[in-house]
XYZ file of N, CA and C in Angstrom:
798
model
N 48.236 -31.229 24.199
C 49.318 -31.272 23.207
C 49.964 -32.643 23.128
N 49.466 -33.577 23.931
C 50.033 -34.916 23.894
C 51.093 -35.098 24.962
N 51.141 -36.282 25.546
C 52.175 -36.569 26.534
C 53.501 -36.825 25.834
N 54.569 -36.885 26.648
C 55.886 -37.176 26.076
C 55.883 -38.523 25.366
N 55.155 -39.505 25.925
C 55.085 -40.823 25.273
C 54.382 -40.728 23.930
N 53.323 -39.897 23.844
C 52.624 -39.738 22.575
C 53.509 -39.036 21.549
N 54.235 -38.022 21.996
C 55.150 -37.323 21.085
C 56.195 -38.296 20.554
N 56.762 -39.081 21.459
C 57.781 -40.052 21.048
C 57.205 -41.050 20.038
N 56.036 -41.594 20.344
C 55.431 -42.590 19.455
C 55.052 -41.971 18.116
N 54.529 -40.746 18.149
C 54.142 -40.100 16.901
C 55.310 -39.883 15.975
N 56.416 -39.405 16.523
C 57.575 -39.140 15.676
C 58.341 -40.405 15.320
N 58.286 -41.413 16.172
C 58.859 -42.703 15.762
C 58.139 -43.213 14.519
N 56.805 -43.086 14.514
C 56.026 -43.559 13.372
C 56.226 -42.720 12.126
N 56.527 -41.438 12.304
C 56.676 -40.539 11.157
C 58.096 -40.463 10.628
N 59.057 -41.039 11.343
C 60.469 -40.817 11.039
C 60.849 -41.215 9.617
N 60.314 -42.346 9.139
C 60.732 -42.858 7.826
C 60.406 -41.876 6.704
N 59.263 -41.206 6.784
C 58.875 -40.294 5.713
C 59.077 -38.831 6.036
N 59.679 -38.548 7.174
C 59.754 -37.167 7.653
C 60.533 -36.264 6.697
N 61.680 -36.705 6.239
C 62.527 -35.841 5.413
C 61.831 -35.425 4.121
N 61.048 -36.315 3.542
C 60.338 -35.984 2.314
C 59.142 -35.091 2.595
N 58.338 -35.443 3.593
C 57.107 -34.701 3.860
C 57.382 -33.332 4.471
N 58.444 -33.211 5.234
C 58.775 -31.946 5.897
C 60.037 -31.329 5.309
N 60.233 -31.490 4.014
C 61.479 -31.036 3.398
C 61.664 -29.524 3.491
N 60.587 -28.779 3.617
C 60.733 -27.325 3.762
C 61.414 -26.948 5.080
N 61.374 -27.843 6.054
C 62.083 -27.561 7.307
C 63.578 -27.449 7.083
N 64.061 -28.111 6.054
C 65.496 -28.003 5.742
C 65.821 -26.592 5.260
N 64.915 -25.999 4.487
C 65.114 -24.623 4.042
C 65.117 -23.673 5.236
N 64.195 -23.900 6.183
C 64.156 -23.065 7.375
C 65.413 -23.204 8.211
N 65.943 -24.432 8.297
C 67.179 -24.660 9.050
C 68.318 -23.851 8.447
N 68.415 -23.854 7.127
C 69.465 -23.081 6.451
C 69.307 -21.597 6.752
N 68.072 -21.113 6.728
C 67.816 -19.697 6.995
C 68.208 -19.335 8.427
N 67.876 -20.191 9.376
C 68.233 -19.935 10.772
C 69.741 -19.890 10.952
N 70.416 -20.895 10.434
C 71.857 -21.033 10.644
C 72.626 -19.872 10.013
N 72.205 -19.449 8.833
C 72.909 -18.344 8.173
C 72.590 -16.993 8.818
N 71.593 -16.959 9.696
C 71.238 -15.718 10.383
C 71.962 -15.556 11.710
N 72.686 -16.563 12.164
C 73.417 -16.450 13.421
C 74.587 -15.480 13.253
N 74.974 -14.789 14.307
C 76.140 -13.898 14.222
C 77.416 -14.700 14.012
N 78.536 -14.015 13.745
C 79.784 -14.741 13.512
C 80.140 -15.655 14.676
N 80.714 -16.826 14.325
C 81.112 -17.821 15.317
C 82.431 -17.481 15.977
N 83.251 -18.496 16.219
C 83.103 -19.875 15.732
C 82.144 -20.689 16.600
N 81.626 -21.799 16.017
C 80.690 -22.671 16.702
C 81.137 -24.128 16.618
N 82.304 -24.461 17.181
C 82.771 -25.843 17.075
C 81.903 -26.831 17.846
N 81.299 -26.401 18.959
C 80.503 -27.326 19.768
C 79.053 -26.841 19.797
N 78.136 -27.717 19.357
C 76.741 -27.321 19.148
C 75.808 -28.319 19.813
N 74.760 -27.796 20.445
C 73.669 -28.603 20.988
C 72.429 -28.324 20.170
N 71.811 -29.382 19.634
C 70.601 -29.273 18.810
C 69.451 -29.903 19.591
N 68.507 -29.074 20.035
C 67.428 -29.512 20.924
C 66.165 -29.774 20.108
N 65.636 -31.002 20.238
C 64.553 -31.418 19.349
C 65.111 -31.579 17.946
N 66.227 -32.292 17.857
C 67.047 -32.308 16.637
C 66.367 -32.966 15.444
N 65.336 -33.800 15.682
C 64.723 -34.491 14.563
C 65.750 -35.297 13.792
N 65.664 -35.225 12.479
C 66.600 -35.968 11.643
C 67.864 -35.175 11.320
N 68.042 -34.022 11.967
C 69.329 -33.337 11.893
C 69.476 -32.243 10.864
N 68.364 -31.649 10.395
C 68.477 -30.578 9.409
C 69.341 -29.424 9.912
N 69.095 -28.973 11.150
C 69.833 -27.817 11.667
C 71.277 -28.195 11.969
N 71.490 -29.366 12.549
C 72.858 -29.794 12.852
C 73.694 -29.915 11.589
N 73.111 -30.467 10.539
C 73.847 -30.582 9.283
C 74.239 -29.206 8.755
N 73.308 -28.254 8.819
C 73.614 -26.908 8.352
C 74.695 -26.259 9.211
N 74.647 -26.494 10.524
C 75.690 -25.949 11.399
C 77.051 -26.541 11.055
N 77.085 -27.823 10.711
C 78.351 -28.470 10.375
C 78.881 -28.001 9.019
N 78.006 -27.911 8.052
C 78.456 -27.572 6.695
C 78.712 -26.076 6.509
N 77.980 -25.244 7.251
C 78.046 -23.805 7.005
C 78.734 -23.011 8.108
N 78.737 -23.533 9.361
C 79.226 -22.726 10.472
C 80.322 -23.406 11.275
N 80.895 -24.486 10.748
C 82.089 -25.070 11.342
C 81.879 -25.946 12.553
N 80.661 -26.410 12.804
C 80.427 -27.294 13.952
C 81.175 -28.606 13.760
N 81.845 -29.075 14.806
C 82.606 -30.318 14.719
C 82.231 -31.314 15.813
N 81.634 -30.845 16.868
C 81.157 -31.702 17.958
C 79.695 -31.334 18.185
N 78.788 -32.216 17.757
C 77.360 -31.902 17.762
C 76.625 -32.908 18.637
N 75.820 -32.410 19.560
C 74.969 -33.249 20.403
C 73.521 -32.988 19.999
N 72.826 -34.048 19.581
C 71.419 -33.936 19.217
C 70.541 -34.563 20.278
N 69.558 -33.821 20.747
C 68.645 -34.295 21.784
C 67.238 -34.384 21.199
N 66.597 -35.526 21.378
C 65.228 -35.705 20.884
C 64.572 -36.825 21.682
N 63.239 -36.812 21.724
C 62.507 -37.867 22.414
C 62.370 -39.133 21.573
N 62.469 -39.000 20.253
C 62.149 -40.099 19.348
C 63.396 -40.858 18.901
N 63.407 -42.161 19.129
C 64.514 -42.990 18.644
C 64.583 -42.972 17.121
N 63.419 -42.974 16.464
C 63.407 -42.933 15.009
C 64.054 -41.679 14.464
N 63.751 -40.548 15.078
C 64.364 -39.292 14.648
C 65.866 -39.296 14.925
N 66.263 -39.823 16.064
C 67.690 -39.873 16.391
C 68.453 -40.773 15.428
N 67.818 -41.834 14.944
C 68.459 -42.658 13.913
C 68.738 -41.828 12.666
N 67.760 -40.997 12.277
C 67.966 -40.121 11.126
C 69.048 -39.094 11.378
N 69.098 -38.566 12.586
C 70.147 -37.607 12.969
C 71.528 -38.232 12.826
N 71.687 -39.442 13.362
C 72.991 -40.118 13.263
C 73.393 -40.329 11.804
N 72.442 -40.793 10.993
C 72.753 -41.068 9.586
C 73.128 -39.788 8.848
N 72.398 -38.710 9.095
C 72.688 -37.452 8.394
C 74.058 -36.916 8.777
N 74.382 -36.908 10.060
C 75.665 -36.345 10.486
C 76.829 -37.260 10.131
N 76.567 -38.565 10.002
C 77.635 -39.483 9.600
C 78.118 -39.183 8.187
N 77.291 -38.539 7.384
C 77.658 -38.213 6.008
C 78.466 -36.922 5.903
N 78.693 -36.253 7.027
C 79.458 -35.003 7.020
C 80.852 -35.288 7.590
N 81.864 -35.111 6.780
C 83.229 -35.418 7.209
C 83.668 -34.529 8.364
N 84.384 -35.146 9.299
C 85.010 -34.387 10.370
C 84.095 -33.980 11.505
N 82.909 -34.566 11.570
C 81.947 -34.199 12.614
C 81.724 -35.384 13.547
N 81.846 -35.142 14.841
C 81.514 -36.140 15.852
C 80.111 -35.834 16.355
N 79.188 -36.763 16.171
C 77.796 -36.542 16.542
C 77.381 -37.499 17.654
N 76.744 -36.966 18.672
C 76.229 -37.755 19.781
C 74.722 -37.573 19.850
N 73.981 -38.672 19.862
C 72.524 -38.633 19.923
C 72.061 -38.991 21.327
N 71.189 -38.168 21.897
C 70.722 -38.350 23.268
C 69.193 -38.350 23.272
N 68.593 -39.425 23.792
C 67.132 -39.445 23.909
C 66.756 -38.816 25.240
N 66.160 -37.643 25.183
C 65.797 -36.920 26.403
C 64.826 -35.811 26.050
N 64.149 -35.335 27.067
C 63.287 -34.168 26.961
C 64.114 -32.917 27.239
N 63.699 -31.793 26.681
C 64.445 -30.545 26.900
C 64.534 -30.205 28.378
N 63.554 -30.617 29.171
C 63.538 -30.260 30.584
C 64.590 -30.993 31.396
N 65.050 -32.133 30.899
C 66.045 -32.892 31.683
C 67.181 -33.390 30.802
N 67.693 -32.521 29.941
C 68.801 -32.888 29.067
C 70.050 -33.186 29.900
N 70.668 -34.351 29.716
C 71.886 -34.677 30.463
C 73.119 -34.092 29.773
N 73.162 -32.772 29.697
C 74.289 -32.108 29.031
C 74.942 -31.144 30.017
N 76.191 -30.862 29.765
C 76.977 -29.997 30.635
C 76.553 -28.547 30.480
N 76.362 -27.859 31.581
C 76.019 -26.448 31.532
C 77.187 -25.592 31.083
N 76.888 -24.540 30.351
C 77.908 -23.590 29.932
C 78.950 -24.156 29.007
N 78.591 -25.189 28.233
C 79.598 -25.923 27.475
C 79.508 -25.746 25.959
N 78.455 -25.107 25.451
C 78.231 -25.099 24.009
C 78.374 -23.698 23.423
N 78.996 -23.654 22.253
C 79.157 -22.393 21.537
C 77.841 -21.919 20.931
N 76.999 -22.877 20.564
C 75.678 -22.551 20.031
C 74.696 -23.624 20.464
N 73.483 -23.187 20.777
C 72.365 -24.094 21.012
C 71.307 -23.729 19.992
N 70.829 -24.728 19.250
C 69.880 -24.480 18.171
C 68.670 -25.400 18.334
N 67.555 -24.974 17.782
C 66.345 -25.788 17.804
C 65.502 -25.419 16.599
N 65.256 -26.390 15.736
C 64.535 -26.137 14.501
C 63.218 -26.882 14.425
N 62.107 -26.151 14.453
C 60.746 -26.678 14.276
C 60.421 -27.780 15.286
N 60.848 -27.552 16.517
C 60.502 -28.443 17.628
C 59.959 -27.665 18.813
N 60.360 -26.416 18.952
C 60.054 -25.611 20.124
C 58.553 -25.529 20.390
N 57.741 -25.468 19.322
C 56.296 -25.322 19.528
C 55.687 -26.515 20.253
N 56.355 -27.669 20.239
C 55.825 -28.836 20.945
C 56.310 -28.928 22.387
N 57.219 -28.062 22.815
C 57.694 -28.112 24.194
C 56.596 -27.574 25.116
N 56.128 -28.360 26.091
C 55.009 -27.909 26.928
C 55.328 -26.649 27.730
N 56.520 -26.588 28.315
C 56.927 -25.441 29.115
C 57.934 -24.637 28.309
N 57.447 -23.689 27.528
C 58.332 -22.964 26.624
C 59.314 -22.045 27.356
N 58.877 -21.264 28.353
C 59.876 -20.478 29.099
C 60.925 -21.365 29.759
N 60.495 -22.511 30.301
C 61.458 -23.434 30.908
C 62.420 -23.996 29.883
N 61.932 -24.251 28.676
C 62.799 -24.763 27.614
C 63.862 -23.736 27.240
N 63.474 -22.468 27.147
C 64.462 -21.423 26.833
C 65.508 -21.342 27.936
N 65.056 -21.427 29.180
C 66.022 -21.372 30.287
C 66.983 -22.564 30.241
N 66.462 -23.748 29.920
C 67.320 -24.934 29.843
C 68.350 -24.793 28.729
N 67.935 -24.261 27.595
C 68.866 -24.074 26.487
C 69.883 -22.990 26.821
N 69.434 -21.943 27.502
C 70.357 -20.871 27.879
C 71.437 -21.384 28.825
N 71.060 -22.268 29.749
C 72.047 -22.804 30.698
C 73.144 -23.588 30.000
N 72.836 -24.186 28.868
C 73.836 -24.987 28.157
C 74.857 -24.134 27.407
N 74.565 -22.851 27.211
C 75.450 -21.968 26.456
C 76.643 -21.498 27.282
N 77.785 -21.421 26.649
C 78.929 -20.756 27.278
C 78.672 -19.254 27.247
N 79.339 -18.488 28.112
C 79.253 -17.028 28.007
C 79.667 -16.573 26.607
N 78.857 -15.750 26.001
C 79.103 -15.316 24.634
C 78.522 -16.240 23.587
N 77.961 -17.373 24.011
C 77.379 -18.319 23.070
C 76.068 -17.812 22.493
N 75.613 -18.499 21.451
C 74.466 -18.041 20.666
C 73.352 -19.078 20.699
N 72.123 -18.608 20.896
C 70.927 -19.445 20.803
C 70.173 -19.094 19.537
N 69.777 -20.115 18.775
C 68.962 -19.904 17.581
C 67.761 -20.835 17.590
N 66.575 -20.273 17.457
C 65.333 -21.045 17.491
C 64.521 -20.735 16.240
N 64.004 -21.788 15.627
C 63.012 -21.674 14.556
C 61.794 -22.460 14.996
N 60.628 -21.798 15.001
C 59.425 -22.454 15.487
C 58.218 -21.973 14.696
N 57.084 -22.548 15.004
C 55.834 -22.186 14.344
C 55.298 -20.904 14.964
N 55.099 -19.887 14.134
C 54.627 -18.603 14.628
C 53.111 -18.523 14.678
N 52.628 -17.523 15.400
C 51.192 -17.326 15.573
C 50.510 -17.132 14.212
N 49.491 -17.922 13.948
C 48.746 -17.830 12.694
C 49.004 -18.968 11.727
N 49.978 -19.815 12.037
C 50.295 -20.927 11.140
C 49.114 -21.890 11.001
N 48.719 -22.126 9.779
C 47.689 -23.115 9.440
C 46.368 -22.869 10.163
N 46.038 -21.606 10.418
C 44.735 -21.321 11.012
C 43.605 -21.741 10.076
N 43.899 -21.845 8.790
C 42.892 -22.359 7.853
C 42.493 -23.790 8.211
N 43.467 -24.584 8.656
C 43.154 -25.940 9.111
C 42.368 -25.889 10.413
N 42.725 -24.978 11.294
C 41.961 -24.812 12.538
C 40.492 -24.521 12.226
N 40.254 -23.668 11.226
C 38.875 -23.322 10.873
C 38.143 -24.522 10.282
N 38.846 -25.346 9.524
C 38.229 -26.569 8.997
C 37.837 -27.494 10.147
N 38.729 -27.657 11.113
C 38.437 -28.497 12.277
C 37.198 -28.005 13.017
N 37.103 -26.683 13.195
C 35.986 -26.113 13.943
C 34.668 -26.228 13.196
N 34.717 -26.270 11.868
C 33.496 -26.299 11.054
C 32.991 -27.711 10.779
N 33.752 -28.729 11.159
C 33.319 -30.091 10.895
C 32.036 -30.402 11.666
N 31.237 -31.309 11.132
C 29.981 -31.705 11.769
C 29.952 -33.226 11.908
N 30.130 -33.754 13.133
C 30.350 -32.999 14.369
C 31.731 -32.369 14.375
N 31.918 -31.291 15.162
C 33.224 -30.628 15.191
C 34.302 -31.541 15.770
N 35.512 -31.264 15.403
C 36.642 -32.020 15.943
C 36.750 -31.750 17.445
N 37.416 -32.631 18.179
C 37.606 -32.385 19.619
C 38.216 -31.012 19.882
N 37.698 -30.313 20.856
C 38.132 -28.944 21.141
C 39.632 -28.843 21.401
N 40.272 -29.818 22.075
C 41.724 -29.680 22.286
C 42.519 -29.567 20.984
N 42.038 -30.190 19.909
C 42.747 -30.057 18.629
C 42.611 -28.642 18.085
N 41.448 -28.049 18.262
C 41.227 -26.681 17.801
C 42.042 -25.706 18.642
N 42.053 -25.949 19.949
C 42.780 -25.057 20.866
C 44.300 -25.189 20.733
N 44.777 -26.308 20.176
C 46.217 -26.557 20.129
C 46.972 -25.482 19.351
N 46.336 -24.900 18.337
C 47.023 -23.885 17.540
C 47.464 -22.720 18.415
N 46.533 -22.207 19.242
C 46.879 -21.082 20.115
C 47.851 -21.496 21.204
N 47.764 -22.743 21.660
C 48.619 -23.203 22.747
C 50.072 -23.365 22.324
N 50.299 -23.868 21.110
C 51.673 -24.191 20.726
C 52.399 -23.024 20.063
N 51.666 -22.097 19.454
C 52.310 -21.051 18.682
C 52.583 -19.813 19.528
N 53.635 -19.084 19.164
C 54.015 -17.860 19.865
C 54.282 -16.754 18.839
N 54.264 -15.502 19.321
C 54.575 -14.384 18.436
C 55.914 -13.768 18.846
N 56.298 -12.707 18.154
C 57.616 -12.118 18.376
C 57.774 -11.555 19.786
N 56.747 -10.871 20.273
C 56.840 -10.291 21.605
C 56.977 -11.340 22.688
N 56.219 -12.436 22.554
C 56.311 -13.511 23.535
C 57.684 -14.159 23.516
N 58.231 -14.361 22.338
C 59.559 -14.960 22.242
C 60.622 -14.034 22.813
N 60.544 -12.763 22.498
C 61.510 -11.799 23.024
C 61.491 -11.814 24.551
N 60.294 -11.856 25.136
C 60.180 -11.863 26.594
C 60.796 -13.122 27.198
N 60.589 -14.276 26.559
C 61.166 -15.519 27.083
C 62.682 -15.482 27.038
N 63.240 -14.945 25.979
C 64.696 -14.843 25.872
C 65.254 -13.963 26.993
N 64.638 -12.822 27.206
C 65.124 -11.898 28.238
C 64.963 -12.486 29.634
N 63.849 -13.177 29.860
C 63.627 -13.781 31.173
C 64.652 -14.873 31.472
N 65.216 -15.474 30.412
C 66.235 -16.505 30.593
C 67.637 -15.907 30.731
N 67.734 -14.578 30.763
C 69.026 -13.927 30.924
C 69.796 -13.757 29.632
N 69.115 -13.897 28.506
C 69.768 -13.760 27.204
C 69.541 -12.363 26.628
N 70.362 -11.992 25.680
C 70.229 -10.718 24.992
C 69.761 -10.977 23.557
N 68.504 -10.661 23.231
C 68.026 -10.895 21.859
C 68.846 -10.109 20.843
N 69.208 -10.803 19.764
C 69.871 -10.170 18.634
C 68.847 -9.794 17.583
N 67.922 -10.731 17.314
C 66.869 -10.494 16.325
C 65.763 -11.515 16.559
N 64.534 -11.067 16.502
C 63.359 -11.934 16.567
C 62.427 -11.478 15.456
N 62.103 -12.385 14.536
C 61.321 -11.977 13.377
C 60.475 -13.135 12.861
N 59.501 -12.787 12.038
C 58.666 -13.804 11.400
C 58.733 -13.663 9.886
N 58.514 -14.789 9.229
C 58.381 -14.821 7.774
C 57.074 -15.551 7.470
N 56.184 -14.880 6.762
C 54.838 -15.405 6.506
C 54.669 -15.707 5.024
N 54.170 -16.893 4.747
C 53.968 -17.318 3.364
C 52.585 -17.930 3.191
N 51.981 -17.704 2.051
C 50.771 -18.402 1.652
C 51.177 -19.558 0.761
N 50.777 -20.763 1.155
C 51.144 -21.952 0.395
C 49.883 -22.665 -0.077
N 50.006 -23.378 -1.164
C 48.904 -24.158 -1.711
C 49.420 -25.563 -1.997
N 48.728 -26.565 -1.464
C 49.153 -27.948 -1.633
C 47.964 -28.824 -2.005
N 48.268 -29.912 -2.676
C 47.274 -30.954 -2.847
C 46.752 -31.327 -1.460
N 45.429 -31.411 -1.283
C 44.906 -31.635 0.070
C 45.390 -32.919 0.725
N 45.557 -33.984 -0.030
C 46.046 -35.222 0.572
C 47.517 -35.106 0.956
N 48.313 -34.437 0.112
C 49.716 -34.213 0.460
C 49.816 -33.316 1.696
N 48.938 -32.337 1.783
C 48.918 -31.467 2.961
C 48.627 -32.269 4.220
N 47.630 -33.146 4.158
C 47.276 -33.921 5.340
C 48.370 -34.926 5.694
N 49.044 -35.492 4.707
C 50.177 -36.377 5.007
C 51.238 -35.618 5.799
N 51.471 -34.378 5.397
C 52.454 -33.540 6.084
C 51.985 -33.204 7.501
N 50.717 -32.889 7.647
C 50.178 -32.563 8.968
C 50.348 -33.738 9.925
N 50.027 -34.939 9.460
C 50.116 -36.087 10.357
C 51.560 -36.471 10.646
N 52.478 -36.200 9.721
C 53.890 -36.458 10.009
C 54.404 -35.530 11.102
N 53.895 -34.291 11.121
C 54.388 -33.297 12.070
C 53.619 -33.285 13.382
N 52.345 -33.677 13.364
C 51.526 -33.501 14.570
C 50.576 -34.654 14.831
N 50.856 -35.817 14.272
C 49.992 -36.965 14.495
C 49.903 -37.393 15.943
N 50.915 -37.025 16.752
C 50.900 -37.404 18.166
C 49.739 -36.775 18.931
N 49.134 -35.714 18.380
C 48.057 -35.033 19.093
C 46.821 -35.909 19.268
N 46.652 -36.901 18.396
C 45.459 -37.754 18.492
C 45.768 -39.147 19.031
N 47.009 -39.409 19.424
C 47.360 -40.764 19.850
C 46.700 -41.168 21.162
N 46.219 -40.220 21.939
C 45.540 -40.579 23.175
C 44.092 -40.985 22.981
N 43.574 -40.862 21.753
C 42.182 -41.212 21.474
C 42.052 -42.706 21.219
N 40.867 -43.280 21.463
C 40.641 -44.670 21.056
C 40.913 -44.833 19.561
N 41.509 -45.965 19.188
C 41.972 -46.140 17.810
C 40.848 -45.953 16.794
N 39.686 -46.518 17.048
C 38.588 -46.406 16.081
C 38.180 -44.950 15.892
N 38.106 -44.222 16.999
C 37.729 -42.815 16.922
C 38.818 -41.999 16.234
N 40.059 -42.315 16.506
C 41.169 -41.582 15.892
C 41.187 -41.754 14.379
N 40.981 -42.980 13.911
C 40.983 -43.238 12.469
C 39.789 -42.594 11.787
N 38.628 -42.625 12.454
C 37.441 -41.992 11.882
C 37.642 -40.484 11.759
N 38.268 -39.876 12.776
C 38.556 -38.445 12.718
C 39.519 -38.130 11.584
N 40.537 -38.949 11.422
C 41.513 -38.729 10.346
C 40.832 -38.762 8.978
N 39.941 -39.723 8.770
C 39.225 -39.818 7.490
C 38.316 -38.612 7.279
N 37.599 -38.208 8.349
C 36.677 -37.081 8.237
C 37.428 -35.776 7.978
N 38.568 -35.596 8.645
C 39.344 -34.375 8.451
C 39.942 -34.326 7.054
N 40.423 -35.446 6.576
C 40.981 -35.468 5.223
C 39.898 -35.087 4.209
N 38.682 -35.612 4.389
C 37.581 -35.283 3.487
C 37.219 -33.806 3.585
N 37.236 -33.251 4.811
C 36.899 -31.846 5.001
C 37.935 -30.927 4.352
N 39.203 -31.301 4.418
C 40.248 -30.501 3.775
C 40.104 -30.565 2.253
N 39.746 -31.723 1.729
C 39.481 -31.817 0.287
C 38.337 -30.887 -0.113
N 37.279 -30.871 0.706
C 36.130 -30.019 0.399
C 36.493 -28.541 0.476
N 37.420 -28.181 1.358
C 37.807 -26.782 1.531
C 38.823 -26.319 0.486
N 39.386 -27.252 -0.247
C 40.412 -26.903 -1.234
C 39.793 -26.222 -2.446
N 40.583 -25.359 -3.053
C 40.184 -24.739 -4.299
C 40.694 -25.530 -5.485
N 40.556 -24.995 -6.687
C 41.002 -25.722 -7.881
C 42.501 -25.992 -7.916
N 43.274 -25.176 -7.201
C 44.728 -25.360 -7.186
C 45.217 -26.128 -5.967
N 44.319 -26.419 -5.031
C 44.715 -27.135 -3.831
C 44.225 -26.434 -2.576
N 44.726 -26.886 -1.425
C 44.349 -26.305 -0.139
C 45.312 -25.170 0.185
N 44.787 -23.965 0.361
C 45.604 -22.787 0.636
C 45.701 -22.577 2.137
N 46.901 -22.334 2.625
C 47.105 -22.143 4.051
C 48.267 -21.185 4.291
N 48.247 -20.571 5.459
C 49.291 -19.638 5.862
C 50.326 -20.367 6.703
N 51.593 -20.074 6.448
C 52.639 -20.641 7.297
C 53.516 -19.499 7.794
N 53.621 -19.401 9.115
C 54.406 -18.346 9.749
C 55.597 -18.993 10.452
N 56.787 -18.648 10.023
C 57.996 -19.118 10.693
C 58.495 -18.021 11.625
N 58.678 -18.391 12.885
C 59.188 -17.467 13.890
C 60.646 -17.811 14.173
N 61.526 -16.858 13.944
C 62.958 -17.020 14.171
C 63.376 -16.185 15.380
N 64.307 -16.722 16.151
C 64.853 -15.976 17.275
C 66.341 -16.258 17.399
N 67.117 -15.209 17.552
C 68.562 -15.326 17.766
C 68.920 -14.475 18.983
N 69.657 -15.061 19.920
C 70.041 -14.335 21.137
C 71.417 -14.810 21.568
N 72.045 -14.026 22.422
C 73.355 -14.384 22.951
C 73.309 -14.426 24.477
N 74.193 -15.243 25.050
C 74.383 -15.237 26.500
C 75.464 -14.230 26.823
N 75.186 -13.296 27.707
C 76.203 -12.268 28.016
C 77.505 -12.891 28.510
N 78.614 -12.244 28.185
C 79.935 -12.694 28.663
C 80.029 -12.550 30.176
């Protein structure tokens, strides 16, 4: 799934175009935030904050006034700072750190949120436990992540290439994605009480080149450990294969959003 350095480098490189290419993540952030139980949520921790889609929604819709964003990528944190600076009355702190060693106070946050980052956390049960520790008693955890089955059409394209793509890229889909039962179990194991865990599944169709631009913005770090010549050749071959797999309206793929909301017992 890439080392922390690869993740950081990948998202630093993608930061400039991230908001445009991944604009649907903003819609998911709104859906997550509006699904949280009643607040108040004045103090919020956003884990894997990216450019701040979820934090902005928490500030504009749920009354967040002190927001801490944690991310590995300096480029993403720059976007987070800029986005939150445009929201009046919000104090935003950006922290470059991994979820496993966040330098944040335990039991201090009214809400901990994570939007479309959780699937890249190598130790997912450990990540849930770390986020749970940051919650005050009665606080709320909200996670939006990639659910089981997302973009399996791309996985099939990778597997059918001749020569086939490296096996770790094919295996990454199963490694990073989770289903409702797995998420529910992680929440309970972290001492949280699930409020709701659900998926929303959509069939989408995109221009194949636009689709691949989006894929590389979100997951380009997966190939950063390869020799540069081999990495570029794979990118060209995969883009051509996705074009070949596209229909007259574009490349059709499934996207599964997995939502989870839980509370820390009083």
